[in-house]
Amino acid sequence: MKDEQEILIRFQAGDATAFKLVFDKFYKDICYFTERLTGDTDEGQKIAIDSLEKLFRMHTQFATLVNIRAFLYISARNRCLDYLKAKERDRKRKHEFSYLQDDIFRLDDNTFLEIEEAETGVVKAVYEAVQDLPPQCRQVVEMLYYEKKGYTEIAATLGVTESTVRNQKHRAMVLLRKKLGDRNFLLLVMLVHGGVLQYVLRPFVS
């Protein structure tokens, strides 16, 4: 099994011992690579293992160990970039949500809005503004935020493309901001980000 060609043949055949040898050969190097890219030891190790598992699922497709090494580094690099992009999006969402929490429940005299007031006047205004949207915009908003459906499911239900769903969502947000004004629109955004819009609006929907 020390001969690389023999290892490769056994690896292609699905031999468990060959899998372990390939794992031992590349794991530390891939871990070092992913940990450096992500700046996170645990995430780097997870990505390295995921890349090796993907390699093992595709074991019949590799002609040389050089091919295996190249695949692992490319796969690991792509996963690291996805992780970093998601981390940046999450950081931005948290920043926005923190800003909204600080701003949305505060009046000009620095006193806080009562929760009951938000739940009666403002939330009712949000519901009525959604009802006033053009039909397809309203359907998209209701399916996204009341029914918690994804873009693919909504597109299939409405018989349109995912791009159309996204465009209708964007159009709805533009119309709602214009209708509600900045402060009430910020409340809507906070409810959406918090995943609670459908619960807050339930008394009006039912």
Tab-separated table of C-alpha atoms in Angstrom:
chain	number	residue	atom	x	y	z
A	1	MET	CA	0.000	0.000	0.000
A	2	LYS	CA	3.005	2.310	0.153
A	3	ASP	CA	3.119	2.589	-3.608
A	4	GLU	CA	1.106	5.649	-4.673
A	5	GLN	CA	-0.266	3.985	-7.796
A	6	GLU	CA	-1.550	1.070	-5.766
A	7	ILE	CA	-3.118	3.460	-3.280
A	8	LEU	CA	-4.836	5.289	-6.117
A	9	ILE	CA	-6.187	2.072	-7.653
A	10	ARG	CA	-7.582	0.963	-4.314
A	11	PHE	CA	-8.951	4.437	-3.655
A	12	GLN	CA	-10.796	4.412	-6.989
A	13	ALA	CA	-12.219	0.998	-6.085
A	14	GLY	CA	-13.626	2.321	-2.812
A	15	ASP	CA	-11.174	0.575	-0.506
A	16	ALA	CA	-11.563	1.828	3.088
A	17	THR	CA	-7.869	1.460	3.903
A	18	ALA	CA	-6.925	3.546	0.872
A	19	PHE	CA	-9.442	6.186	1.964
A	20	LYS	CA	-7.712	6.388	5.349
A	21	LEU	CA	-4.292	6.696	3.735
A	22	VAL	CA	-5.492	9.531	1.505
A	23	PHE	CA	-7.135	11.209	4.497
A	24	ASP	CA	-3.928	10.959	6.560
A	25	LYS	CA	-1.849	12.208	3.636
A	26	PHE	CA	-3.812	15.406	3.014
A	27	TYR	CA	-5.804	16.269	6.151
A	28	LYS	CA	-3.176	18.286	8.049
A	29	ASP	CA	-2.164	20.322	4.999
A	30	ILE	CA	-5.782	21.103	4.091
A	31	CYS	CA	-6.531	22.025	7.720
A	32	TYR	CA	-3.605	24.425	7.820
A	33	PHE	CA	-4.804	25.974	4.563
A	34	THR	CA	-8.439	26.381	5.677
A	35	GLU	CA	-7.561	27.629	9.148
A	36	ARG	CA	-5.364	30.325	7.635
A	37	LEU	CA	-8.122	31.397	5.228
A	38	THR	CA	-10.979	31.435	7.746
A	39	GLY	CA	-9.058	32.525	10.819
A	40	ASP	CA	-11.080	29.934	12.746
A	41	THR	CA	-9.613	26.581	13.811
A	42	ASP	CA	-12.927	24.762	14.310
A	43	GLU	CA	-14.428	26.041	11.054
A	44	GLY	CA	-11.201	25.278	9.184
A	45	GLN	CA	-11.214	21.679	10.418
A	46	LYS	CA	-14.890	21.289	9.515
A	47	ILE	CA	-14.268	22.577	5.987
A	48	ALA	CA	-11.246	20.267	5.592
A	49	ILE	CA	-13.310	17.236	6.621
A	50	ASP	CA	-16.209	18.271	4.375
A	51	SER	CA	-13.802	18.594	1.416
A	52	LEU	CA	-12.357	15.134	2.071
A	53	GLU	CA	-15.846	13.649	2.387
A	54	LYS	CA	-16.743	15.200	-0.957
A	55	LEU	CA	-13.579	13.711	-2.424
A	56	PHE	CA	-14.485	10.261	-1.128
A	57	ARG	CA	-17.967	10.466	-2.659
A	58	MET	CA	-16.316	11.173	-6.025
A	59	HIS	CA	-13.517	8.617	-5.610
A	60	THR	CA	-13.873	7.095	-9.086
A	61	GLN	CA	-13.139	10.391	-10.870
A	62	PHE	CA	-9.473	10.937	-9.999
A	63	ALA	CA	-6.615	9.646	-12.153
A	64	THR	CA	-3.664	10.779	-10.018
A	65	LEU	CA	-2.835	11.944	-6.509
A	66	VAL	CA	-2.005	15.323	-8.045
A	67	ASN	CA	-5.623	15.522	-9.211
A	68	ILE	CA	-6.774	14.651	-5.703
A	69	ARG	CA	-4.598	17.332	-4.128
A	70	ALA	CA	-5.789	19.979	-6.611
A	71	PHE	CA	-9.436	19.026	-6.034
A	72	LEU	CA	-9.064	19.251	-2.251
A	73	TYR	CA	-7.449	22.674	-2.323
A	74	ILE	CA	-9.959	24.091	-4.808
A	75	SER	CA	-12.925	22.620	-2.933
A	76	ALA	CA	-11.596	23.834	0.428
A	77	ARG	CA	-10.844	27.297	-0.941
A	78	ASN	CA	-14.375	27.652	-2.327
A	79	ARG	CA	-15.919	26.549	0.974
A	80	CYS	CA	-13.735	29.026	2.865
A	81	LEU	CA	-14.825	31.867	0.581
A	82	ASP	CA	-18.486	30.905	1.073
A	83	TYR	CA	-17.947	30.886	4.841
A	84	LEU	CA	-16.279	34.304	4.816
A	85	LYS	CA	-19.036	35.800	2.641
A	86	ALA	CA	-21.733	34.383	4.932
A	87	LYS	CA	-19.869	35.680	7.985
A	88	GLU	CA	-19.702	39.161	6.490
A	89	ARG	CA	-23.420	39.091	5.607
A	90	ASP	CA	-24.231	37.980	9.153
A	91	ARG	CA	-22.078	40.778	10.594
A	92	LYS	CA	-23.913	43.344	8.466
A	93	ARG	CA	-27.331	41.938	9.441
A	94	LYS	CA	-26.441	42.111	13.141
A	95	HIS	CA	-25.200	45.671	12.730
A	96	GLU	CA	-28.405	46.686	10.943
A	97	PHE	CA	-30.597	44.947	13.503
A	98	SER	CA	-28.730	46.597	16.399
A	99	TYR	CA	-29.207	49.982	14.742
A	100	LEU	CA	-32.901	49.326	14.193
A	101	GLN	CA	-33.418	48.246	17.800
A	102	ASP	CA	-31.770	51.424	19.036
A	103	ASP	CA	-33.643	53.705	16.656
A	104	ILE	CA	-37.059	52.242	16.050
A	105	PHE	CA	-38.429	52.224	19.585
A	106	ARG	CA	-37.033	55.661	20.455
A	107	LEU	CA	-38.874	58.954	20.170
A	108	ASP	CA	-37.203	62.289	19.507
A	109	ASP	CA	-37.185	63.101	23.240
A	110	ASN	CA	-35.286	59.832	23.885
A	111	THR	CA	-38.227	58.108	25.552
A	112	PHE	CA	-39.177	54.628	24.421
A	113	LEU	CA	-42.338	53.739	22.568
A	114	GLU	CA	-44.736	51.549	24.459
A	115	ILE	CA	-45.016	48.043	23.009
A	116	GLU	CA	-48.817	48.353	22.988
A	117	GLU	CA	-48.611	51.425	20.758
A	118	ALA	CA	-46.386	49.603	18.255
A	119	GLU	CA	-48.739	46.650	18.222
A	120	THR	CA	-51.853	48.719	17.573
A	121	GLY	CA	-51.166	51.739	15.404
A	122	VAL	CA	-47.923	50.945	13.607
A	123	VAL	CA	-48.463	47.227	13.090
A	124	LYS	CA	-51.957	47.859	11.783
A	125	ALA	CA	-50.483	50.378	9.343
A	126	VAL	CA	-47.984	47.727	8.184
A	127	TYR	CA	-50.776	45.218	7.588
A	128	GLU	CA	-52.899	47.717	5.660
A	129	ALA	CA	-49.926	48.794	3.552
A	130	VAL	CA	-49.256	45.161	2.603
A	131	GLN	CA	-52.904	44.715	1.631
A	132	ASP	CA	-52.680	47.763	-0.643
A	133	LEU	CA	-49.778	46.313	-2.656
A	134	PRO	CA	-50.338	45.199	-6.271
A	135	PRO	CA	-51.633	41.602	-6.305
A	136	GLN	CA	-48.416	39.780	-7.226
A	137	CYS	CA	-46.308	41.907	-4.868
A	138	ARG	CA	-48.738	41.168	-2.055
A	139	GLN	CA	-48.688	37.434	-2.814
A	140	VAL	CA	-44.902	37.353	-2.721
A	141	VAL	CA	-44.721	39.273	0.582
A	142	GLU	CA	-47.367	37.081	2.195
A	143	MET	CA	-45.730	33.853	1.042
A	144	LEU	CA	-42.240	35.010	2.052
A	145	TYR	CA	-43.025	36.498	5.437
A	146	TYR	CA	-46.384	35.081	6.563
A	147	GLU	CA	-46.011	31.543	5.208
A	148	LYS	CA	-42.178	31.432	5.441
A	149	LYS	CA	-41.766	29.940	1.959
A	150	GLY	CA	-38.555	30.151	-0.061
A	151	TYR	CA	-38.025	31.747	-3.467
A	152	THR	CA	-38.027	28.401	-5.296
A	153	GLU	CA	-41.320	27.279	-3.756
A	154	ILE	CA	-42.976	30.632	-4.391
A	155	ALA	CA	-41.822	30.658	-8.014
A	156	ALA	CA	-43.256	27.172	-8.553
A	157	THR	CA	-46.555	28.085	-6.876
A	158	LEU	CA	-47.007	31.279	-8.879
A	159	GLY	CA	-45.652	29.843	-12.128
A	160	VAL	CA	-42.922	32.466	-12.467
A	161	THR	CA	-39.130	32.538	-12.268
A	162	GLU	CA	-37.176	33.060	-9.051
A	163	SER	CA	-35.890	36.292	-10.570
A	164	THR	CA	-39.479	37.525	-10.890
A	165	VAL	CA	-40.132	36.658	-7.243
A	166	ARG	CA	-37.066	38.634	-6.159
A	167	ASN	CA	-38.054	41.582	-8.353
A	168	GLN	CA	-41.572	41.593	-6.906
A	169	LYS	CA	-40.149	41.493	-3.385
A	170	HIS	CA	-37.907	44.476	-4.179
A	171	ARG	CA	-40.816	46.363	-5.721
A	172	ALA	CA	-42.945	45.620	-2.653
A	173	MET	CA	-40.270	46.966	-0.309
A	174	VAL	CA	-39.985	50.185	-2.339
A	175	LEU	CA	-43.765	50.684	-2.276
A	176	LEU	CA	-44.021	49.859	1.437
A	177	ARG	CA	-41.292	52.322	2.347
A	178	LYS	CA	-43.033	55.041	0.370
A	179	LYS	CA	-46.390	54.177	1.946
A	180	LEU	CA	-45.209	53.781	5.552
A	181	GLY	CA	-42.492	56.416	5.820
A	182	ASP	CA	-39.031	55.750	7.174
A	183	ARG	CA	-39.870	55.126	10.844
A	184	ASN	CA	-42.721	52.686	10.278
A	185	PHE	CA	-40.787	51.006	7.484
A	186	LEU	CA	-37.907	50.446	9.915
A	187	LEU	CA	-40.319	48.617	12.213
A	188	LEU	CA	-41.358	46.413	9.295
A	189	VAL	CA	-37.704	45.633	8.509
A	190	MET	CA	-37.025	44.765	12.147
A	191	LEU	CA	-39.992	42.408	12.285
A	192	VAL	CA	-38.834	40.740	9.064
A	193	HIS	CA	-35.240	40.370	10.319
A	194	GLY	CA	-36.499	38.975	13.593
A	195	GLY	CA	-38.648	36.412	11.795
A	196	VAL	CA	-41.756	37.436	13.744
A	197	LEU	CA	-43.786	39.397	11.190
A	198	GLN	CA	-46.361	36.642	10.710
A	199	TYR	CA	-46.950	36.365	14.484
A	200	VAL	CA	-47.313	40.103	15.071
A	201	LEU	CA	-49.758	40.455	12.183
A	202	ARG	CA	-51.740	37.338	13.049
A	203	PRO	CA	-54.659	39.244	14.680
A	204	PHE	CA	-55.140	41.186	11.429
A	205	VAL	CA	-54.622	38.226	9.071
A	206	SER	CA	-56.937	35.767	10.787
